CSV table of C-alpha atoms in Angstrom, one decimal:
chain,number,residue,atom,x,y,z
A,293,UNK,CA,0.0,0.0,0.0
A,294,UNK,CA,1.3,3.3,-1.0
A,295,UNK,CA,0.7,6.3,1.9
A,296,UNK,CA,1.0,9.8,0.0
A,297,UNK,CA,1.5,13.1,3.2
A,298,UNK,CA,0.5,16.6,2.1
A,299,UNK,CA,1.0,19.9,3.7
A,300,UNK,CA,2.3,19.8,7.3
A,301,UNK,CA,1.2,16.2,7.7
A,302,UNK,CA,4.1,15.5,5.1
A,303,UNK,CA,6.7,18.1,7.3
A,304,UNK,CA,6.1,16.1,10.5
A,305,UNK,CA,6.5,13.0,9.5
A,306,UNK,CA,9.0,13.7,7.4
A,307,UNK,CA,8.2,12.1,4.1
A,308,UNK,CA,6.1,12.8,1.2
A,309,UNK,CA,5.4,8.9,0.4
A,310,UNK,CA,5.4,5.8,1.9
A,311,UNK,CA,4.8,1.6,1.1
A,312,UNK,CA,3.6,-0.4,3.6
A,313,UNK,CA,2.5,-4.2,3.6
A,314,UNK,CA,-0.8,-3.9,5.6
A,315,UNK,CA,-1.4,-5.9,8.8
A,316,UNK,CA,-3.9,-8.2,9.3
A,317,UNK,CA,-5.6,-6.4,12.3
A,318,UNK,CA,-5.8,-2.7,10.1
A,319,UNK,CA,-9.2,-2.8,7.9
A,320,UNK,CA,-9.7,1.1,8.2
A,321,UNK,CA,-8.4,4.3,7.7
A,322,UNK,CA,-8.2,4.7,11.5
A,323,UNK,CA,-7.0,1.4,11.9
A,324,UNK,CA,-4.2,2.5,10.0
A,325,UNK,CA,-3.5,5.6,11.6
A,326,UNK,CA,-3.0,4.2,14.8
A,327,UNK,CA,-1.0,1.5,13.3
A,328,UNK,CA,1.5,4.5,12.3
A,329,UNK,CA,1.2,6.4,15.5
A,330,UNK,CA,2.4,3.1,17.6
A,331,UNK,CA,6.0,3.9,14.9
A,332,UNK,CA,7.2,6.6,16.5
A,333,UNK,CA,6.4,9.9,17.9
A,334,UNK,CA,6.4,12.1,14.4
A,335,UNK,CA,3.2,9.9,13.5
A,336,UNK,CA,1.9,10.7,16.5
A,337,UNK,CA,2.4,14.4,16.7
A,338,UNK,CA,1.1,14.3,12.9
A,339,UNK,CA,-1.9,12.4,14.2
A,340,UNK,CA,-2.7,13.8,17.4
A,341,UNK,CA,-5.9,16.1,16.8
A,342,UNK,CA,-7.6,13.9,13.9
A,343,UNK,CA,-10.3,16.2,13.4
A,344,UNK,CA,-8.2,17.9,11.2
A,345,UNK,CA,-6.8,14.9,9.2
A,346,UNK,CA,-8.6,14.5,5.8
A,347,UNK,CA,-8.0,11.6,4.1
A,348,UNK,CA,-8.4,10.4,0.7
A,349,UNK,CA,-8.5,6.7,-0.6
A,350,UNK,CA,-7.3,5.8,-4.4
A,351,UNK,CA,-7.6,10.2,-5.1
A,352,UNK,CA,-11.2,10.3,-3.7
A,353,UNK,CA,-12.1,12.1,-0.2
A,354,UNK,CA,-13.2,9.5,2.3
A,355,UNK,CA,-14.3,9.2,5.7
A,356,UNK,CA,-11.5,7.9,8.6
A,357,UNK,CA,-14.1,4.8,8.6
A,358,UNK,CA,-13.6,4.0,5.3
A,359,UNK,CA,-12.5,-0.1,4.7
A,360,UNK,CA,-8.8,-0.2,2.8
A,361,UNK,CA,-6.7,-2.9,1.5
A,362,UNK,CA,-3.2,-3.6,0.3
A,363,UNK,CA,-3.4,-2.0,-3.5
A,364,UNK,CA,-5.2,1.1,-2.5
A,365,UNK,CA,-3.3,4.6,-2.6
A,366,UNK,CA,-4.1,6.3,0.8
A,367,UNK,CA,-3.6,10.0,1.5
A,368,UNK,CA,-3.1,12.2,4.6
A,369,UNK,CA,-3.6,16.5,4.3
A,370,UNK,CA,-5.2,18.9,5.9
A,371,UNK,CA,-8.5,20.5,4.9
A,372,UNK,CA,-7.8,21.8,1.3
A,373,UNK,CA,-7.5,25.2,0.6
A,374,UNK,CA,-7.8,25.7,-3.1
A,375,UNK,CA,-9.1,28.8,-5.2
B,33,UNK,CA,-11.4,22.5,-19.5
B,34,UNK,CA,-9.6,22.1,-16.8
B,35,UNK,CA,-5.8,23.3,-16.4
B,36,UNK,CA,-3.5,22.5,-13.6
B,37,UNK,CA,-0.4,24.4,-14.2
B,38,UNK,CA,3.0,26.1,-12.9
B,39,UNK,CA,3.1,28.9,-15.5
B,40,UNK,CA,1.2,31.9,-15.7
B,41,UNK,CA,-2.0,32.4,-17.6
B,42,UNK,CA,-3.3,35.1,-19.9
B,43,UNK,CA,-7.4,36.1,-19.2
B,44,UNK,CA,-7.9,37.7,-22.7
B,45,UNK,CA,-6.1,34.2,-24.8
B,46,UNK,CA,-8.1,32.1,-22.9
B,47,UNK,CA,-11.8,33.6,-22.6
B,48,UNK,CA,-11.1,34.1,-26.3
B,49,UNK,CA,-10.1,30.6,-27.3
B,50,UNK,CA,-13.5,29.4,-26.0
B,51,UNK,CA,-15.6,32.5,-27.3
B,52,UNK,CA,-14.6,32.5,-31.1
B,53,UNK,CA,-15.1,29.1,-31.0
B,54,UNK,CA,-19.1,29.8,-30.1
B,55,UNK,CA,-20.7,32.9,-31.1
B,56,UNK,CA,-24.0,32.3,-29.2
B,57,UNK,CA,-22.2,33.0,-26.0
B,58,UNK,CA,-23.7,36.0,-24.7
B,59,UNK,CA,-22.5,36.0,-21.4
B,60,UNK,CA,-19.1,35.4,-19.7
B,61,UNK,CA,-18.5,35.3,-16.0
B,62,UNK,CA,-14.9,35.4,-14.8
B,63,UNK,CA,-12.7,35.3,-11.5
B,64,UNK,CA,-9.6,35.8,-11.2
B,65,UNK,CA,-7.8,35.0,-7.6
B,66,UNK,CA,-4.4,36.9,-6.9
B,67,UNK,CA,-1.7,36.4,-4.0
B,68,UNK,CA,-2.4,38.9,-1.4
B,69,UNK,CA,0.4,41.1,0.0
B,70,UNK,CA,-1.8,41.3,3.4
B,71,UNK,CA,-2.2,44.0,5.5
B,72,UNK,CA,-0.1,42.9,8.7
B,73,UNK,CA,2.8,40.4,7.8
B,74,UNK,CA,4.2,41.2,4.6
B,75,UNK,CA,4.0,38.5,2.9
B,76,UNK,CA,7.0,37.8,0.6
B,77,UNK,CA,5.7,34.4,-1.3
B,78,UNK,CA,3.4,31.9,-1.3
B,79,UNK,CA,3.9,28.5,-2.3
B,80,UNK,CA,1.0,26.0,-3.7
B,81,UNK,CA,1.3,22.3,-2.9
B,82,UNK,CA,-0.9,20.2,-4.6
B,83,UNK,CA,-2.0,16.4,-5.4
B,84,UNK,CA,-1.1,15.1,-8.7
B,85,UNK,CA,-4.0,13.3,-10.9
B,86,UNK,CA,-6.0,13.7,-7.7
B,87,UNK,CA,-6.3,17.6,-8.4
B,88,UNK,CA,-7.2,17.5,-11.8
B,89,UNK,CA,-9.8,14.6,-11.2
B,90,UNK,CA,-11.1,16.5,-8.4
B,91,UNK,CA,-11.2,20.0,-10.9
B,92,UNK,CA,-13.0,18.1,-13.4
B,93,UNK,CA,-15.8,16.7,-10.9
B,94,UNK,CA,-16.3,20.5,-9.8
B,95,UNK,CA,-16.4,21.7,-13.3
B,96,UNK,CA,-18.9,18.7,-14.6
B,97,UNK,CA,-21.1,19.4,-11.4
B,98,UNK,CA,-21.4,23.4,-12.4
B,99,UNK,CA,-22.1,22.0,-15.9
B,100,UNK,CA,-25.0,20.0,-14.6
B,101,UNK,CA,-26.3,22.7,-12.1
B,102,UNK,CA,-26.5,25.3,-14.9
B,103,UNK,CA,-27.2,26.3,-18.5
B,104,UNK,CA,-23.6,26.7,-19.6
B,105,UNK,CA,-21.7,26.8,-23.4
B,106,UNK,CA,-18.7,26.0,-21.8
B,107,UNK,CA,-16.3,26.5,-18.7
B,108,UNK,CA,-13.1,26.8,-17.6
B,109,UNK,CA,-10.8,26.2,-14.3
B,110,UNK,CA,-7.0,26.8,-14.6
B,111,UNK,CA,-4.9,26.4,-11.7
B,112,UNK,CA,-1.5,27.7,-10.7
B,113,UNK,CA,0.7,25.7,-8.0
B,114,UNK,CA,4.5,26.4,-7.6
B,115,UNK,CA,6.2,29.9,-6.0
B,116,UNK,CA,3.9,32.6,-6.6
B,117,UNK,CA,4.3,36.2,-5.1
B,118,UNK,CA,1.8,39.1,-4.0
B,119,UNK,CA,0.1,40.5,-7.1
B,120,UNK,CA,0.6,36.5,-8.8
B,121,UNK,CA,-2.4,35.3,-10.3
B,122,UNK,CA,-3.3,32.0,-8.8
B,123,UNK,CA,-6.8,30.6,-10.2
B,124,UNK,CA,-9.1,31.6,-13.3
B,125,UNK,CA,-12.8,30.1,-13.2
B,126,UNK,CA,-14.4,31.2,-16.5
B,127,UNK,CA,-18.3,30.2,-17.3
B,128,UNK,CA,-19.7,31.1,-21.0
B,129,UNK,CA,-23.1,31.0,-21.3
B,130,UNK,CA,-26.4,32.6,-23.8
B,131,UNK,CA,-27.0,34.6,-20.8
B,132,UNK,CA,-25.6,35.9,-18.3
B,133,UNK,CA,-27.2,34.8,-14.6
B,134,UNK,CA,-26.3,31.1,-15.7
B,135,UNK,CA,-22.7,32.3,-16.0
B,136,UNK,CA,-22.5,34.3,-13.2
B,137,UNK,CA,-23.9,31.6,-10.8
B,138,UNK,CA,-21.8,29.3,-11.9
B,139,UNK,CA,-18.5,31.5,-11.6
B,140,UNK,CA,-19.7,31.8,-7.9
B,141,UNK,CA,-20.1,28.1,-7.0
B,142,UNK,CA,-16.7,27.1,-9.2
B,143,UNK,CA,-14.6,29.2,-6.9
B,144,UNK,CA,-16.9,28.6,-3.9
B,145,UNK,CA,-16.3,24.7,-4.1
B,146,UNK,CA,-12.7,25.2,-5.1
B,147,UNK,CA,-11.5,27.0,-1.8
B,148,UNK,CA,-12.5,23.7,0.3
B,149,UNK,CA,-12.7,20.7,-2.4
B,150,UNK,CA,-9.7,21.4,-4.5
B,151,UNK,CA,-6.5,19.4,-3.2
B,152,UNK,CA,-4.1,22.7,-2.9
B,153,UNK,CA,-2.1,23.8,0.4
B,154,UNK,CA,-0.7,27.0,1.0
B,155,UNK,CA,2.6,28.1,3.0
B,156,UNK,CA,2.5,31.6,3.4
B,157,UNK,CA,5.8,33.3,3.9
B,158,UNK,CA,6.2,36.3,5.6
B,159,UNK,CA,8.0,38.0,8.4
B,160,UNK,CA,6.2,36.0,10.5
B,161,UNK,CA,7.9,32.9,9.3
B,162,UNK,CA,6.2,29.8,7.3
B,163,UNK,CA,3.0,29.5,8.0
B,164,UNK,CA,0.3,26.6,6.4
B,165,UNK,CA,-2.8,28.7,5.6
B,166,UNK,CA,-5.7,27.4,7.1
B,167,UNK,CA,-9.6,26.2,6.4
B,168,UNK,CA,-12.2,28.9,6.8
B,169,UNK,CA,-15.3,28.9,8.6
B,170,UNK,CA,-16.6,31.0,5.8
B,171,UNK,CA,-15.0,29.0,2.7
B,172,UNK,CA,-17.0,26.1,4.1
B,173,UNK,CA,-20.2,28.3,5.2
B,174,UNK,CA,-20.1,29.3,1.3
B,175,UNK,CA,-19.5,25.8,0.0
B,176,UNK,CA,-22.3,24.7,1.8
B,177,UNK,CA,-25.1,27.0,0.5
B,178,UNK,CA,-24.9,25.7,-3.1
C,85,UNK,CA,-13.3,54.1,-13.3
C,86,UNK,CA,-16.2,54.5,-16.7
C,87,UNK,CA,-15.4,54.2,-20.4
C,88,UNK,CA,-17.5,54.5,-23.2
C,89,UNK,CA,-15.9,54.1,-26.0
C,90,UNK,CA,-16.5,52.7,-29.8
C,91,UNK,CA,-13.2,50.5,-29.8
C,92,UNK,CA,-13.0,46.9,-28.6
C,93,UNK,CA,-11.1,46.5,-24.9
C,94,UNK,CA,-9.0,44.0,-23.9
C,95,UNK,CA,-9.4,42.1,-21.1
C,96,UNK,CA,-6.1,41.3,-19.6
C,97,UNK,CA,-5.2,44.5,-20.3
C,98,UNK,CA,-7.9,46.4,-18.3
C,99,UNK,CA,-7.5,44.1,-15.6
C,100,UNK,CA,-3.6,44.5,-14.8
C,101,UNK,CA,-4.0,47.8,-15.6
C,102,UNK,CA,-5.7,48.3,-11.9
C,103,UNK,CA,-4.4,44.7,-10.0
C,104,UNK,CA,-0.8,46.4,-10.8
C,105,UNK,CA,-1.0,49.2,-9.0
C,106,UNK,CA,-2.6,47.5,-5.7
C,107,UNK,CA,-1.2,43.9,-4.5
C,108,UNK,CA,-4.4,44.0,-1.9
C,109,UNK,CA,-6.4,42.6,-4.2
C,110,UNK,CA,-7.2,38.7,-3.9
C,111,UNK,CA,-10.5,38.4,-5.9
C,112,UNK,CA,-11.3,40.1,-9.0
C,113,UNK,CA,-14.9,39.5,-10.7
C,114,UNK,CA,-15.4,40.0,-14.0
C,115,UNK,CA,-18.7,39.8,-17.1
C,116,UNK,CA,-17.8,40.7,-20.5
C,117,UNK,CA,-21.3,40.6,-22.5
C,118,UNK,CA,-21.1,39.7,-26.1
C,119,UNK,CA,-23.1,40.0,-29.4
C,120,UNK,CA,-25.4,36.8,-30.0
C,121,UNK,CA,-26.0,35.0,-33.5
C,122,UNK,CA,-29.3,33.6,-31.8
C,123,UNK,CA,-31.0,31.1,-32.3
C,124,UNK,CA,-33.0,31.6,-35.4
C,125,UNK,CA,-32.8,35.1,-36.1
C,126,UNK,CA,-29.4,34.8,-38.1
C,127,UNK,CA,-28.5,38.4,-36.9
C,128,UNK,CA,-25.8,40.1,-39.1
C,129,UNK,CA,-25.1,43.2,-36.9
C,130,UNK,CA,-26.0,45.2,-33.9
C,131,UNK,CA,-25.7,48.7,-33.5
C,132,UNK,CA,-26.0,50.4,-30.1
C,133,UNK,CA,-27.2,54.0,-29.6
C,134,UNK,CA,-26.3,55.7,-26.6
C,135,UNK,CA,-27.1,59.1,-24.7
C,136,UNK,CA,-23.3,60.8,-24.6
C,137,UNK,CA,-22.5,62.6,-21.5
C,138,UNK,CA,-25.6,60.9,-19.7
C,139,UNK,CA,-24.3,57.9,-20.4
C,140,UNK,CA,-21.2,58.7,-18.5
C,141,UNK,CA,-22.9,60.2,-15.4
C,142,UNK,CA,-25.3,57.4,-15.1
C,143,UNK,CA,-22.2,54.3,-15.1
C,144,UNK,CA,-20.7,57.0,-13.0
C,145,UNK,CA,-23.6,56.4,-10.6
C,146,UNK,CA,-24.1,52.6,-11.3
C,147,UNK,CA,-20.7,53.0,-10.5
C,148,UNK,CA,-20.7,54.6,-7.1
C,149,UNK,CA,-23.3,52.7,-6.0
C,150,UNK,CA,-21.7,49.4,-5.8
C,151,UNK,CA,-18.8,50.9,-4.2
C,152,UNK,CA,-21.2,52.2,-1.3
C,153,UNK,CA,-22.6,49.0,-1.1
C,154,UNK,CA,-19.7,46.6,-1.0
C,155,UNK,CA,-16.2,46.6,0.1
C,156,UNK,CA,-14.4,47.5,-3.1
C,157,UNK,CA,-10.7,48.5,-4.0
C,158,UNK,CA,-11.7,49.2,-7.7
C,159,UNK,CA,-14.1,48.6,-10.3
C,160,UNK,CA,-14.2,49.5,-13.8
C,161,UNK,CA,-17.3,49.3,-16.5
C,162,UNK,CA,-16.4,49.4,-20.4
C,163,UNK,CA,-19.7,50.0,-22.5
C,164,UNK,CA,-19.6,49.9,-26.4
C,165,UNK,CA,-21.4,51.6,-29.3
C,166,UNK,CA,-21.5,52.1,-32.6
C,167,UNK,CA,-22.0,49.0,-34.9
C,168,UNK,CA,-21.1,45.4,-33.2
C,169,UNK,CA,-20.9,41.5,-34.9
C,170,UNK,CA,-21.7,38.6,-33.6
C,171,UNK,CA,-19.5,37.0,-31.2
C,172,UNK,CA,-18.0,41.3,-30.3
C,173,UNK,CA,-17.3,42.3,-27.4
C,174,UNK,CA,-20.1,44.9,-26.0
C,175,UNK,CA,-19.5,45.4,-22.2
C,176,UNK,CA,-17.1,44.5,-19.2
C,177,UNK,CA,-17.3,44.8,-16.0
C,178,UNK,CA,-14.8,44.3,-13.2
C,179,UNK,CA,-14.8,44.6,-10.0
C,180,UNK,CA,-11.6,44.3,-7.6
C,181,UNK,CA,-11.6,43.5,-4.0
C,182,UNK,CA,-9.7,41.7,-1.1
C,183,UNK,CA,-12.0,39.2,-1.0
C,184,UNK,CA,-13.8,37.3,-3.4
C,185,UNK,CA,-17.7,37.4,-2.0
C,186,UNK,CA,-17.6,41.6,-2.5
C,187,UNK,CA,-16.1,41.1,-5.7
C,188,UNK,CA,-18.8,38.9,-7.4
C,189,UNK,CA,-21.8,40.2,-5.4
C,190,UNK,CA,-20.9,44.0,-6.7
C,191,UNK,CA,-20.0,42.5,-10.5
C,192,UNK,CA,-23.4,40.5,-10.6
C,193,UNK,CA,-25.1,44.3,-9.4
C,194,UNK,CA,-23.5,46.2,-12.0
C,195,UNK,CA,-24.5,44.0,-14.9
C,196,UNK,CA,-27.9,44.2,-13.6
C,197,UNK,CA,-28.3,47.5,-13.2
C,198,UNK,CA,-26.9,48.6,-16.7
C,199,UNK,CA,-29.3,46.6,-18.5
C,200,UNK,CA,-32.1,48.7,-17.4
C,201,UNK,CA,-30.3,51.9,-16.3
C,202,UNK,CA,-27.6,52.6,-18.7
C,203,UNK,CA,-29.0,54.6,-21.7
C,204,UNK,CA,-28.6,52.5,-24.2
C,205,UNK,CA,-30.5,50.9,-26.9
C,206,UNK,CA,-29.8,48.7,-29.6
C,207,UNK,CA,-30.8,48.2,-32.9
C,208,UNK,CA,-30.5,44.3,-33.9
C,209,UNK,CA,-30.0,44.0,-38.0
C,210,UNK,CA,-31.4,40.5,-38.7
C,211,UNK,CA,-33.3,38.4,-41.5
C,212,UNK,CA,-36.0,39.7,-39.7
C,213,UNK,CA,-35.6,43.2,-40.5
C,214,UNK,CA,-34.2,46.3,-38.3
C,215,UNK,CA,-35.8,45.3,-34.6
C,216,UNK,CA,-35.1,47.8,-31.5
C,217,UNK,CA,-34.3,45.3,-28.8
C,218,UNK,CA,-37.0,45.7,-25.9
C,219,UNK,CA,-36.9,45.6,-22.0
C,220,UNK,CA,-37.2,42.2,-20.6
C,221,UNK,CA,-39.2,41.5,-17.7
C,222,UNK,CA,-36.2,39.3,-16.6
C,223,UNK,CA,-34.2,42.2,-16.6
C,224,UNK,CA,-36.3,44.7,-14.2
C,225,UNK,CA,-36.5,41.9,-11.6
C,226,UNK,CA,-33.0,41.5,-11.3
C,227,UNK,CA,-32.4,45.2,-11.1
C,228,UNK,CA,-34.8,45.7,-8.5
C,229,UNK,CA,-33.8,42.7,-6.6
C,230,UNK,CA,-30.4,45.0,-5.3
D,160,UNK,CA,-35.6,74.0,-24.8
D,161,UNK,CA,-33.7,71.7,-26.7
D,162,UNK,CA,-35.9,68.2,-27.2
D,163,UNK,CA,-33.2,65.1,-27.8
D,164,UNK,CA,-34.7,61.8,-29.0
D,165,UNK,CA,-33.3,58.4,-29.5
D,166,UNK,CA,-34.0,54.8,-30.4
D,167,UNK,CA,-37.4,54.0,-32.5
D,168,UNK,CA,-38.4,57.5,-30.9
D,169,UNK,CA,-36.1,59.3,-33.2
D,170,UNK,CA,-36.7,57.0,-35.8
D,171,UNK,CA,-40.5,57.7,-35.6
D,172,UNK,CA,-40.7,61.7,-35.3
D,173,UNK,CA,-37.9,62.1,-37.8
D,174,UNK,CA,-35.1,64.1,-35.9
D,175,UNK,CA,-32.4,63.2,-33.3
D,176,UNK,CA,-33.2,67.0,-31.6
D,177,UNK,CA,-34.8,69.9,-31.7
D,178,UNK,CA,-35.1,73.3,-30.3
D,179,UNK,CA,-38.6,74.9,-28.9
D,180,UNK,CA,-40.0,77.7,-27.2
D,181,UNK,CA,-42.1,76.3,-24.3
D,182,UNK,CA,-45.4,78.1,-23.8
D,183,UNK,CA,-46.8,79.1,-20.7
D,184,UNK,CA,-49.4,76.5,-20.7
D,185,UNK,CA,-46.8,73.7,-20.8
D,186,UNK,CA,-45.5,73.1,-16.9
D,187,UNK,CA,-44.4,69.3,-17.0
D,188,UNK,CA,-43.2,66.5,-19.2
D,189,UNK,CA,-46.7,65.8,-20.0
D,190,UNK,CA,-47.8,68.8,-21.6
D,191,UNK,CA,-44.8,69.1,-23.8
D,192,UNK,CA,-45.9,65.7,-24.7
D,193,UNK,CA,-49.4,66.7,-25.7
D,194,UNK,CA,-48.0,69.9,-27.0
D,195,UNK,CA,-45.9,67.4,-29.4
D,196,UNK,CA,-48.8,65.3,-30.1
D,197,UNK,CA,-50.3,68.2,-31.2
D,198,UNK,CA,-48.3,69.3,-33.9
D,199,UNK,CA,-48.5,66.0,-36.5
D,200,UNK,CA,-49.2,62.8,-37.0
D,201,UNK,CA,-45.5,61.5,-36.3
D,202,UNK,CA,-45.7,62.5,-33.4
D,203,UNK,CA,-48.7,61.5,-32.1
D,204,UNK,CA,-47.3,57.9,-33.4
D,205,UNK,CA,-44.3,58.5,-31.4
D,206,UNK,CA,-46.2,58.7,-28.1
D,207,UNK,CA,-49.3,57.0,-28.7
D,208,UNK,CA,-48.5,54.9,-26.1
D,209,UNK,CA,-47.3,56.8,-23.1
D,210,UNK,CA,-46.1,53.5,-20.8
D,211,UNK,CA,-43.3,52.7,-23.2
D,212,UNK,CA,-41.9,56.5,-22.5
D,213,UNK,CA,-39.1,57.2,-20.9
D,214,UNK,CA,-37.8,60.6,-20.4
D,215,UNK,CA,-34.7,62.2,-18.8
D,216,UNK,CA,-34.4,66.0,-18.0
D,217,UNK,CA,-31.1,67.6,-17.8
D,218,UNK,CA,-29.9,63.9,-18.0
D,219,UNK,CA,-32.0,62.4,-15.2
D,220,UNK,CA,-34.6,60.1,-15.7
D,221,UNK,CA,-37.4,61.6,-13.9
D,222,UNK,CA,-41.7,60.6,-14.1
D,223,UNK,CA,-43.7,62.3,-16.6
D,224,UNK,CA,-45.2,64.9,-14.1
D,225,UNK,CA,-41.9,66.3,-13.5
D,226,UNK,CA,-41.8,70.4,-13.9
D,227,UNK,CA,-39.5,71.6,-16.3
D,228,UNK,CA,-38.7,75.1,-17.6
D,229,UNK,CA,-37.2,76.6,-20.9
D,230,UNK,CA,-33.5,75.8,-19.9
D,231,UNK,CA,-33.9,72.3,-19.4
D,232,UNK,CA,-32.1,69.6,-21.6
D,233,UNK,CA,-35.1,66.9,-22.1
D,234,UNK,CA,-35.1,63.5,-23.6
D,235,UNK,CA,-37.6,61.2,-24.7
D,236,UNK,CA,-36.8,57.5,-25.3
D,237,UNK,CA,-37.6,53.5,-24.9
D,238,UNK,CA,-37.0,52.1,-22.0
D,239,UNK,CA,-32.7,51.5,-21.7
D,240,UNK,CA,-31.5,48.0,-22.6
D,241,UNK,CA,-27.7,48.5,-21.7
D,242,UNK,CA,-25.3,45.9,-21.0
């Protein structure tokens, strides 16, 4: 699974784009997320107020609930500010 | 059309390319969106991060729902990311329609739904160091109403 | 600023011409109305009559009035006359602001208002004949709706 | 008082403007309107029907019961379809 960071999720973790083999246990978005917080503490400083994570799933906005699996593209970013 | 682009863009070439090409167009409603200097921090630049693919798949939704919602000839979104400096132009929404409350509408909603559904961050750098602009309670007050 | 003038404009022009000179300006709204084939009538020309000098005081007024009623760092309105084609360029309006709601709400008011109070009337040469356009219905509401 | 016309106005009374001498029994836009009538049939055309009038005096668009004097700049025409 490729993990894609925009914005200041991207400065504090510190890349733009990861892979990772998913886990059994992670079926969601938030499943995942706290899969990467448990790394180390730039995921979890990234992560720590969710409510302004947005995430998108294969380019399309979803919701943190959303079911994922190993050949989707994930991305983390703040609320968009286009225009 | 959609356009997601570094380089700058020139209102008159553009509008034009779509009007000669359809002379029942009666009405044309354009914005233009520029990189404030601000009052306060003096900004120096602004830089615009965007999504690759995503963006212009998410552009092309925006446009096609604003095609769907309204009477329109034609439209057009082009989008700057990159460096850009106070004064830069940064977005063009252009709606051509036979008249001109169909074009005007639209022109609102395009640039409404772009400011929160459009996959663009902005660092903002100014005296006051590098700063992430954020989400506005308005931008998604005016997003809702359509 | 008001111009009334026989020549075409250009739009990119007219635009930098003002965003140049003030780096305040984040939102610009823009209509450019054009000349119509239509639809059945096949027209071959339009020529628009207007009242000089009153037609300068009354954009002037138009003019004023959207600046009292929204926050405005500019605005410009660019009314032909004299013998138009189809697909010309007839009028433009821009409006220039920090923000973008003050910019499109004051450009959709000053297209309104010039189609019923600018003094102006035009002569459509058409398979039809010579046919003095008339006042739309369509056209007082949305005056009077401001 | 100079008398400017435009539109199918001018095209129907024959002259873009013309000079008269108001007489004391004309006071406001509607006399000089019957006064008109009065003088021939292209006229009388011209404003048969009074509702799709519009006048302007000194370059304001003012109701037909508006006073006017011999100075005054008037103007008869359709109603405006700028833009």
């Amino acid at each position: 699974m490729q993990i894609k960071y925009f914005s200041w999720v991207k400065e504090q973790i510190g890349v733009d784009a990861e892979n990772i083999t998913l886990k059994d246990n992670i079926e969601t978005i938030i499943d995942l997320i706290n899969h990467l917080k448990s790394k180390n503490e730039k995921y979890n400083r990234a992560f720590k107020d969710i409510s302004i994570i947005r995430c998108a799933v294969n380019m399309e906005v979803t919701n943190l609930d959303e079911k994922i699996n190993d050949n989707d593209e994930i991305a983390f970013f703040p609320p968009m500010t286009g225009g | 059309m959609i356009k997601v682009q570094k380089q700058d863009f020139d209102v008159t070439t553009e509008i034009k390319n779509i009007t000669s090409l359809n002379k029942n167009i009666g009405g044309t409603g354009v914005f233009i969106g520029n990189v404030r200097e601000g009052n306060n921090s003096n900004l120096q630049s602004m830089t615009l991060e965007h999504y690759p693919i995503m963006t212009e798949k998410q552009l092309e939704k925006i446009n096609n729902e604003a095609k769907t919602r309204w009477n329109l000839i034609d439209s057009l979104i082009i989008h700057r990311y990159g460096k850009l400096y106070p004064g830069d132009q940064i977005v063009l929404v252009a709606t051509f329609s036979e008249h001109r409350t169909n074009a005007l509408k639209a022109c609102e909603f395009l640039i409404d739904w772009l400011k929160t559904k459009a996959p663009f961050w902005k660092l903002e750098e100014s005296d006051k160091g590098n700063i992430w602009v954020e989400e506005k309670t308005s931008d998604i007050d005016a997003a809702n109403k359509w």
